[in-house]
Amino acid sequence: MFDILIRNGVVIDGSGAPRRRADVAISGGRVQAVEPGLAKKAGVLIDASNLIVAPGFVDMHSHADRTLPILPTADSLAHQGIATVVIGQCGSSPAPLSERTREIVLAAQRSDDLPLPWERWSSFASYLDTLREVGTSINAVPLVGQSTVRQAVMAFSAAEPTAEQVAEMQEWVRRAMDEGAVGISTGLIYPPGSYASTEEIIALTKPVGERGGYYFSHIRGEADTLLDAVAEAIRIGRETGASVEIAHFKAAGRQNWGKAEQALALIDDARAQGLDISADMYPYLAGSSSLKSMLPEWAQEGGKEATLARLADIEIRRRMSRDMERIGFFRGSEWDKVLIATSPRNRAYEGYTVAELAEAAGKSPHEWVFDALQETELQISMISHYATEENLIRQLRVPWMMIGTDAGGAATHGPLSQGKPHPRNYGTFPRVLGRFVREMGILSLEEAVRKMSGLPAQKLRWRDRGLLRPGYWADIVIFDPDTVSDQATYRDPHQYAVGIHHLLVNGCLVIRDGQHTGARPGQVLAREG
Ligand SMILES: [Zn+2]
């Protein structure tokens, strides 16, 4: 007698091997058998006729560390078939917090519209314990953020650290690794993490490499400086021994589209020379970030209050404007491609482009951006269009390219149902399977599933997860290859993907017949010893 028996489905096991007809039996959270004609009785029978049975998807780039404590059911992610998220990305993890950074986040929380329960943790271990206590529907693989560590030691200073400060930061990293982080992340366009030199990052990543850990990076530039930024990530990998993952790979801005191929070639060369380096991407032509990330780095030094003070100064605004023209990839001519996503302080902005909003207000786009940042106290986010589908297709075909939502996740109900978040929150994985596999034939279904399960499992060196095999944890998605697709759009994002019929996480049904069951069987997949 099995706990669950999935019958009559077509198994794609995540290794890239061709599909085959087989039943799948599950007991005690693990796959017991994958064979045709399993006749034994089971507590729950799932009829998978005409459906694909595959390993649950792995989201290689997730910001769900900030949503799981608020929305542990991770609805928009589970409805995509995601069983596991890699969190703590872009340099920013919720922990560890020093006493000083605790005060900063707790002060900021008072004006936050979606407060995290920051009071529940300080150390990296206590954040992971919070996830376990809350109980999540999906598994989480934790990274420690380099910017978080830098803030713990240096607050928002742009200064070069002293030798003592470097040693102190290394100690924070070491402790986080020993408490379960699988690696470190950077977000090298976001202050204060971006104030770090390559040497400083190497110093912090050394204890990670020594422990067989990972360096996940939102690299220092995805536009004009893309190639230098990829080269920096390669150097960090070589000098630390850490396995490198480049986040949400893209070449941003029309003038840089030709660089995607060169950047991919740089990574190919590094791989050929033995470096463990790979990348992930999301299948959209637009990205999303906070609106303040358009400001020059110097304008954000010192944190929120200091940034707001600068925005109030006409002379400083002029300097910002000049630098934004010069260095930003959001060229003046492209303000019609920057859409305001979420603006809790003034919802009237949501869903309109900066060009539209500036014109309606009779202001220049820069003026509108500065005013809006002041008005909303920097709590406003954007979606910006900068990619070309030709590159998306090129990247999807790369054998070491994985998939990441770059999203925290949302839901059609509750606190995360507001605003116009990027549709990747709801549609990333189904969009690859629907648009790029079924409609355009860019990849075989077997190859797409491998990029979503077996390949991340290989990267993360899992021995009993990520493939559909006996003895493995039963993270399983069951979907209809003829209907699977994303529904979320930029102007109307809060729509679950369709075609994902069932999702099991650790042998427990999280999605059943397209409905979230409320179950929370997720585990924290922390580094062991
Ligand atoms: Zn990022």
Coordinates of N, CA and C in Angstrom, one line a residue, residues 89-272:
Q89 N 19.0 36.3 -2.7 CA 19.7 36.7 -3.9 C 20.0 38.2 -4.0
C90 N 20.8 38.5 -5.0 CA 21.1 39.9 -5.4 C 21.7 40.6 -4.2
G91 N 22.5 39.9 -3.4 CA 23.2 40.5 -2.3 C 22.4 40.7 -1.0
S92 N 21.1 40.4 -1.1 CA 20.3 40.8 0.0 C 19.5 39.6 0.6
S93 N 19.9 39.2 1.8 CA 19.2 38.2 2.6 C 18.6 38.8 3.8
P94 N 17.5 38.3 4.4 CA 17.0 38.9 5.6 C 17.9 38.8 6.8
A95 N 18.8 37.9 6.7 CA 19.7 37.7 7.9 C 21.1 37.4 7.3
P96 N 22.2 37.5 8.1 CA 22.2 37.9 9.5 C 22.1 39.4 9.7
L97 N 21.6 39.8 10.9 CA 21.5 41.2 11.2 C 22.4 41.5 12.4
S98 N 23.2 42.6 12.3 CA 23.9 43.0 13.5 C 22.9 43.9 14.3
E99 N 23.3 44.2 15.6 CA 22.4 45.1 16.4 C 22.1 46.4 15.6
R100 N 23.1 46.9 14.9 CA 22.9 48.2 14.2 C 21.9 48.0 13.1
T101 N 22.1 46.9 12.3 CA 21.2 46.8 11.1 C 19.8 46.4 11.6
R102 N 19.7 45.7 12.7 CA 18.4 45.5 13.3 C 17.6 46.8 13.5
E103 N 18.3 47.7 14.1 CA 17.7 49.0 14.4 C 17.2 49.7 13.1
I104 N 18.1 49.6 12.0 CA 17.8 50.2 10.8 C 16.5 49.6 10.2
V105 N 16.5 48.2 10.1 CA 15.3 47.6 9.5 C 14.1 47.8 10.3
L106 N 14.2 47.7 11.6 CA 13.0 47.9 12.4 C 12.5 49.3 12.3
A107 N 13.4 50.3 12.1 CA 12.9 51.7 11.9 C 12.2 51.8 10.5
A108 N 12.8 51.2 9.5 CA 12.2 51.2 8.2 C 10.9 50.5 8.2
Q109 N 10.8 49.4 9.0 CA 9.6 48.6 9.0 C 8.3 49.4 9.4
R110 N 8.5 50.4 10.2 CA 7.4 51.2 10.6 C 6.7 51.9 9.5
S111 N 7.5 52.2 8.4 CA 6.9 52.9 7.3 C 6.7 51.9 6.1
D112 N 6.9 50.6 6.4 CA 6.8 49.6 5.3 C 5.4 49.2 5.2
D113 N 4.9 49.0 4.0 CA 3.5 48.6 3.8 C 3.3 47.1 3.8
L114 N 4.4 46.4 3.8 CA 4.3 44.9 3.8 C 5.4 44.4 4.8
P115 N 5.2 44.6 6.0 CA 6.3 44.4 7.0 C 6.6 42.9 7.2
L116 N 7.9 42.6 7.1 CA 8.4 41.3 7.5 C 8.5 41.3 9.0
P117 N 8.3 40.1 9.6 CA 8.4 40.0 11.0 C 9.9 40.0 11.5
W118 N 10.6 41.1 11.2 CA 12.0 41.2 11.4 C 12.4 40.8 12.9
E119 N 11.4 41.1 13.8 CA 11.8 40.9 15.2 C 12.0 39.4 15.5
R120 N 11.7 38.5 14.6 CA 11.8 37.1 14.8 C 13.2 36.5 14.6
W121 N 14.1 37.3 14.0 CA 15.4 36.7 13.8 C 16.5 37.8 13.9
S122 N 17.7 37.3 14.1 CA 19.0 38.1 14.0 C 20.0 37.3 13.2
S123 N 20.3 36.1 13.7 CA 21.3 35.3 13.1 C 20.7 34.6 11.9
F124 N 21.6 34.1 11.0 CA 21.2 33.3 9.8 C 20.4 32.1 10.3
A125 N 20.9 31.4 11.3 CA 20.2 30.2 11.8 C 18.7 30.6 12.3
S126 N 18.6 31.7 12.9 CA 17.3 32.0 13.5 C 16.3 32.4 12.3
Y127 N 16.8 33.0 11.2 CA 15.9 33.2 10.1 C 15.4 31.8 9.5
L128 N 16.4 30.9 9.3 CA 16.0 29.6 8.8 C 15.0 28.9 9.8
D129 N 15.2 29.1 11.1 CA 14.3 28.5 12.1 C 12.9 29.1 11.9
T130 N 12.9 30.5 11.6 CA 11.6 31.1 11.4 C 10.8 30.5 10.2
L131 N 11.6 30.2 9.1 CA 10.9 29.6 8.0 C 10.4 28.2 8.4
R132 N 11.1 27.5 9.1 CA 10.7 26.1 9.6 C 9.4 26.3 10.5
E133 N 9.5 27.3 11.4 CA 8.3 27.4 12.3 C 7.1 27.9 11.6
V134 N 7.3 28.8 10.6 CA 6.1 29.3 9.9 C 5.5 28.1 9.0
G135 N 6.4 27.3 8.5 CA 6.0 26.2 7.6 C 5.6 26.7 6.3
T136 N 6.4 26.3 5.2 CA 6.2 26.8 3.9 C 5.7 25.7 3.0
S137 N 5.0 26.1 1.9 CA 4.5 25.0 1.0 C 5.6 24.5 0.1
I138 N 6.7 25.2 -0.1 CA 7.7 24.8 -1.0 C 9.1 24.8 -0.2
N139 N 10.1 24.1 -0.8 CA 11.4 24.1 -0.2 C 12.2 25.3 -0.5
A140 N 13.1 25.7 0.4 CA 13.9 26.8 0.2 C 15.4 26.5 0.4
V141 N 16.2 27.0 -0.5 CA 17.7 26.8 -0.5 C 18.3 28.2 -0.2
P142 N 18.9 28.4 1.0 CA 19.3 29.8 1.4 C 20.7 30.2 1.0
L143 N 20.8 31.4 0.6 CA 22.1 32.1 0.4 C 22.2 33.3 1.4
V144 N 23.5 33.6 1.7 CA 23.7 34.8 2.5 C 24.0 36.0 1.6
G145 N 23.4 37.1 1.8 CA 23.7 38.3 1.0 C 24.9 39.1 1.4
Q146 N 25.8 39.4 0.4 CA 27.0 40.2 0.7 C 26.6 41.6 1.1
S147 N 25.6 42.1 0.5 CA 25.2 43.5 0.9 C 24.7 43.5 2.4
T148 N 23.9 42.5 2.7 CA 23.4 42.3 4.1 C 24.6 42.3 5.1
V149 N 25.6 41.5 4.7 CA 26.8 41.4 5.6 C 27.6 42.7 5.7
R150 N 27.7 43.4 4.5 CA 28.4 44.7 4.5 C 27.6 45.7 5.4
Q151 N 26.3 45.7 5.3 CA 25.5 46.6 6.2 C 25.7 46.2 7.6
A152 N 25.8 45.0 8.0 CA 26.0 44.6 9.4 C 27.3 45.2 9.9
V153 N 28.3 45.3 9.1 CA 29.6 45.8 9.6 C 29.8 47.3 9.3
M154 N 29.3 47.8 8.1 CA 29.7 49.1 7.7 C 28.4 50.0 7.4
A155 N 27.2 49.5 7.8 CA 26.0 50.3 7.5 C 26.0 50.6 6.0
F156 N 25.7 51.9 5.7 CA 25.5 52.3 4.3 C 26.8 53.0 3.7
S157 N 27.9 52.8 4.4 CA 29.1 53.5 4.0 C 29.6 53.1 2.6
A158 N 30.1 54.0 1.8 CA 30.7 53.7 0.5 C 32.2 53.5 0.6
A159 N 32.7 53.7 1.9 CA 34.2 53.6 2.1 C 34.7 52.2 1.8
E160 N 36.0 52.2 1.5 CA 36.7 50.9 1.4 C 36.8 50.4 2.9
P161 N 36.6 49.1 3.1 CA 36.7 48.6 4.5 C 38.2 48.5 4.9
T162 N 38.4 48.6 6.2 CA 39.7 48.4 6.8 C 39.9 46.9 6.8
A163 N 41.2 46.5 7.1 CA 41.5 45.1 7.2 C 40.6 44.4 8.3
E164 N 40.4 45.1 9.4 CA 39.6 44.6 10.5 C 38.1 44.4 10.0
Q165 N 37.6 45.4 9.2 CA 36.3 45.2 8.8 C 36.1 44.1 7.8
V166 N 37.1 43.9 6.9 CA 37.1 42.7 6.0 C 37.0 41.4 6.8
A167 N 37.9 41.4 7.9 CA 37.9 40.1 8.7 C 36.6 39.9 9.4
E168 N 36.0 41.0 9.8 CA 34.7 40.9 10.5 C 33.6 40.4 9.5
M169 N 33.6 41.0 8.3 CA 32.6 40.5 7.3 C 32.9 39.1 7.0
Q170 N 34.1 38.7 6.8 CA 34.4 37.2 6.6 C 33.8 36.4 7.7
E171 N 33.9 36.8 8.9 CA 33.4 36.1 10.0 C 31.9 35.9 10.0
W172 N 31.2 37.0 9.5 CA 29.7 36.9 9.3 C 29.4 35.9 8.3
V173 N 30.2 35.9 7.2 CA 29.9 34.9 6.1 C 30.2 33.5 6.6
R174 N 31.3 33.3 7.3 CA 31.6 32.0 7.8 C 30.5 31.4 8.7
R175 N 30.0 32.3 9.6 CA 29.0 31.9 10.5 C 27.7 31.5 9.7
A176 N 27.4 32.3 8.8 CA 26.1 32.0 8.0 C 26.3 30.7 7.2
M177 N 27.5 30.5 6.7 CA 27.7 29.2 6.0 C 27.6 28.0 7.0
D178 N 28.2 28.2 8.2 CA 28.1 27.1 9.1 C 26.7 26.9 9.7
E179 N 25.9 28.0 9.5 CA 24.5 27.9 10.0 C 23.5 27.4 8.9
G180 N 24.1 27.1 7.7 CA 23.2 26.6 6.7 C 23.1 27.2 5.3
A181 N 23.8 28.4 5.2 CA 23.8 29.0 3.9 C 24.6 28.1 2.9
V182 N 24.1 28.0 1.7 CA 24.8 27.2 0.7 C 25.8 28.0 -0.1
G183 N 25.7 29.3 0.1 CA 26.6 30.2 -0.7 C 26.3 31.7 -0.3
I184 N 27.0 32.5 -1.1 CA 26.8 34.0 -0.9 C 26.3 34.5 -2.2
S185 N 25.5 35.6 -2.1 CA 25.0 36.3 -3.3 C 25.5 37.8 -3.3
T186 N 25.6 38.3 -4.5 CA 25.9 39.7 -4.7 C 24.9 40.4 -5.6
G187 N 24.6 41.7 -5.4 CA 23.8 42.5 -6.3 C 24.6 43.7 -6.6
L188 N 25.4 43.7 -7.6 CA 26.5 44.7 -7.7 C 26.0 46.0 -8.4
I189 N 24.7 46.2 -8.5 CA 24.2 47.5 -8.9 C 23.5 48.1 -7.8
Y190 N 23.3 47.4 -6.7 CA 22.6 47.9 -5.5 C 23.5 48.3 -4.4
P191 N 23.5 49.6 -4.0 CA 24.2 50.0 -2.8 C 23.5 49.4 -1.6
P192 N 24.2 49.2 -0.5 CA 25.7 49.4 -0.4 C 26.5 48.2 -0.9
G193 N 25.9 47.1 -1.2 CA 26.7 46.0 -1.7 C 27.6 46.3 -2.9
S194 N 27.1 47.2 -3.7 CA 27.9 47.6 -5.0 C 29.1 48.4 -4.7
Y195 N 29.2 49.0 -3.4 CA 30.4 49.8 -3.1 C 31.6 48.9 -3.0
A196 N 31.4 47.6 -2.9 CA 32.5 46.6 -2.7 C 33.3 46.5 -4.0
S197 N 34.7 46.5 -3.8 CA 35.6 46.2 -4.9 C 35.6 44.7 -5.2
T198 N 36.1 44.3 -6.4 CA 36.3 42.9 -6.7 C 37.1 42.2 -5.6
E199 N 38.1 42.9 -5.1 CA 39.0 42.3 -4.1 C 38.2 42.0 -2.8
E200 N 37.4 43.0 -2.5 CA 36.6 42.8 -1.2 C 35.6 41.6 -1.4
I201 N 35.0 41.5 -2.6 CA 34.1 40.3 -2.8 C 34.9 39.0 -2.8
I202 N 36.0 39.0 -3.3 CA 36.9 37.8 -3.3 C 37.2 37.4 -1.9
A203 N 37.5 38.4 -1.1 CA 37.8 38.1 0.3 C 36.6 37.5 1.0
L204 N 35.4 38.0 0.8 CA 34.2 37.5 1.4 C 33.8 36.1 0.9
T205 N 34.2 35.9 -0.4 CA 33.7 34.6 -1.0 C 34.7 33.5 -0.7
K206 N 35.9 33.8 -0.3 CA 36.9 32.7 0.0 C 36.3 31.7 1.0
P207 N 35.8 32.2 2.2 CA 35.3 31.1 3.1 C 34.1 30.3 2.5
V208 N 33.5 30.9 1.5 CA 32.4 30.1 0.8 C 33.0 29.0 -0.1
G209 N 34.0 29.4 -0.9 CA 34.7 28.4 -1.7 C 35.3 27.3 -0.9
E210 N 35.9 27.7 0.2 CA 36.6 26.7 1.1 C 35.5 25.6 1.6
R211 N 34.3 26.0 1.7 CA 33.2 25.1 2.1 C 32.5 24.5 1.0
G212 N 33.0 24.6 -0.2 CA 32.3 24.0 -1.4 C 31.0 24.7 -1.7
G213 N 31.0 26.0 -1.4 CA 29.7 26.8 -1.6 C 29.7 27.5 -3.0
Y214 N 28.6 28.3 -3.1 CA 28.3 29.0 -4.4 C 28.4 30.5 -4.3
Y215 N 28.7 31.1 -5.5 CA 28.7 32.5 -5.6 C 27.6 32.9 -6.7
F216 N 26.5 33.3 -6.2 CA 25.4 33.7 -7.1 C 25.5 35.2 -7.2
S217 N 25.5 35.7 -8.5 CA 25.7 37.1 -8.7 C 24.7 37.8 -9.6
H218 N 24.1 38.8 -9.2 CA 23.5 39.9 -10.1 C 24.7 40.7 -10.4
I219 N 25.3 40.6 -11.6 CA 26.6 41.1 -11.9 C 26.6 42.6 -12.0
R220 N 27.8 43.2 -12.1 CA 27.9 44.7 -11.9 C 27.3 45.5 -13.0
G221 N 27.0 44.8 -14.1 CA 26.3 45.6 -15.2 C 25.7 44.6 -16.2
E222 N 24.5 44.9 -16.6 CA 23.8 44.0 -17.6 C 23.6 44.7 -18.9
A223 N 24.2 45.9 -19.0 CA 24.0 46.8 -20.2 C 25.4 47.1 -20.8
D224 N 25.8 48.3 -20.8 CA 27.0 48.7 -21.5 C 28.3 47.9 -20.9
T225 N 28.2 47.6 -19.6 CA 29.4 47.0 -19.0 C 29.3 45.5 -18.8
L226 N 28.4 44.9 -19.6 CA 28.0 43.4 -19.4 C 29.3 42.6 -19.5
L227 N 30.1 42.8 -20.5 CA 31.3 41.9 -20.6 C 32.3 42.0 -19.5
D228 N 32.5 43.2 -19.0 CA 33.4 43.4 -17.9 C 32.8 42.7 -16.6
A229 N 31.5 42.8 -16.5 CA 30.8 42.3 -15.3 C 30.9 40.7 -15.3
V230 N 30.7 40.1 -16.5 CA 30.9 38.7 -16.6 C 32.3 38.3 -16.2
A231 N 33.2 39.0 -16.8 CA 34.7 38.7 -16.5 C 34.9 38.8 -15.0
E232 N 34.3 39.8 -14.3 CA 34.6 39.9 -12.9 C 34.0 38.7 -12.2
A233 N 32.8 38.2 -12.6 CA 32.3 37.0 -11.9 C 33.1 35.8 -12.1
I234 N 33.7 35.7 -13.3 CA 34.6 34.5 -13.6 C 35.8 34.6 -12.7
R235 N 36.4 35.8 -12.6 CA 37.6 36.0 -11.8 C 37.3 35.6 -10.3
I236 N 36.1 36.0 -9.8 CA 35.8 35.7 -8.4 C 35.7 34.2 -8.2
G237 N 35.1 33.5 -9.2 CA 35.0 32.1 -9.2 C 36.4 31.4 -9.1
R238 N 37.2 31.9 -10.0 CA 38.6 31.3 -10.1 C 39.4 31.5 -8.9
E239 N 39.3 32.7 -8.3 CA 40.1 33.0 -7.1 C 39.6 32.5 -5.8
T240 N 38.4 32.0 -5.8 CA 37.8 31.6 -4.5 C 37.4 30.1 -4.5
G241 N 37.3 29.5 -5.7 CA 36.9 28.1 -5.7 C 35.4 27.9 -5.6
A242 N 34.7 29.0 -5.5 CA 33.2 28.9 -5.4 C 32.6 28.6 -6.8
S243 N 31.5 27.8 -6.8 CA 30.8 27.6 -8.0 C 29.9 28.8 -8.3
V244 N 30.0 29.3 -9.6 CA 29.4 30.6 -9.9 C 28.1 30.4 -10.7
E245 N 27.1 31.2 -10.3 CA 25.8 31.3 -11.0 C 25.5 32.7 -11.3
I246 N 25.4 33.0 -12.6 CA 25.1 34.4 -13.0 C 23.5 34.5 -13.0
A247 N 23.0 35.5 -12.3 CA 21.6 35.7 -12.1 C 21.0 36.4 -13.3
H248 N 19.7 36.0 -13.6 CA 18.9 36.6 -14.6 C 19.7 37.2 -15.8
F249 N 20.4 36.3 -16.4 CA 21.3 36.7 -17.6 C 20.5 37.5 -18.6
K250 N 21.1 38.6 -19.0 CA 20.5 39.4 -20.1 C 21.5 40.4 -20.6
A251 N 21.2 40.9 -21.8 CA 22.0 42.1 -22.4 C 20.9 43.2 -22.5
A252 N 21.0 44.2 -21.6 CA 20.0 45.2 -21.6 C 20.3 46.4 -22.4
G253 N 19.3 46.8 -23.2 CA 19.4 48.0 -24.0 C 19.8 47.6 -25.4
R254 N 19.1 48.2 -26.4 CA 19.3 47.9 -27.8 C 20.8 47.9 -28.2
Q255 N 21.5 48.9 -27.7 CA 22.9 49.1 -28.1 C 23.8 47.9 -27.6
N256 N 23.2 47.1 -26.7 CA 24.0 46.0 -26.1 C 23.5 44.6 -26.5
W257 N 22.5 44.5 -27.3 CA 21.9 43.2 -27.7 C 23.0 42.3 -28.3
G258 N 23.9 42.9 -29.1 CA 24.9 42.1 -29.7 C 25.9 41.5 -28.7
K259 N 25.9 42.0 -27.5 CA 26.9 41.5 -26.5 C 26.4 40.2 -25.9
A260 N 25.2 39.8 -26.0 CA 24.7 38.6 -25.3 C 25.5 37.4 -25.8
E261 N 25.7 37.3 -27.1 CA 26.5 36.2 -27.6 C 27.9 36.1 -27.1
Q262 N 28.5 37.3 -27.0 CA 29.9 37.4 -26.5 C 30.0 37.0 -25.1
A263 N 29.0 37.5 -24.3 CA 29.0 37.1 -22.9 C 28.8 35.6 -22.7
L264 N 27.9 35.0 -23.5 CA 27.8 33.6 -23.4 C 29.0 32.8 -23.7
A265 N 29.8 33.4 -24.7 CA 31.0 32.8 -25.1 C 32.1 32.9 -24.0
L266 N 32.1 34.0 -23.3 CA 33.0 34.1 -22.2 C 32.8 33.0 -21.2
I267 N 31.5 32.8 -20.9 CA 31.1 31.8 -19.9 C 31.5 30.4 -20.4
D268 N 31.3 30.1 -21.7 CA 31.6 28.9 -22.3 C 33.1 28.6 -22.2
D269 N 33.9 29.6 -22.5 CA 35.4 29.5 -22.4 C 35.8 29.1 -20.9
A270 N 35.2 29.9 -20.0 CA 35.6 29.6 -18.6 C 35.2 28.2 -18.2
R271 N 34.0 27.7 -18.7 CA 33.6 26.3 -18.4 C 34.6 25.3 -19.0
A272 N 35.0 25.7 -20.3 CA 36.0 24.8 -21.0 C 37.3 24.7 -20.2

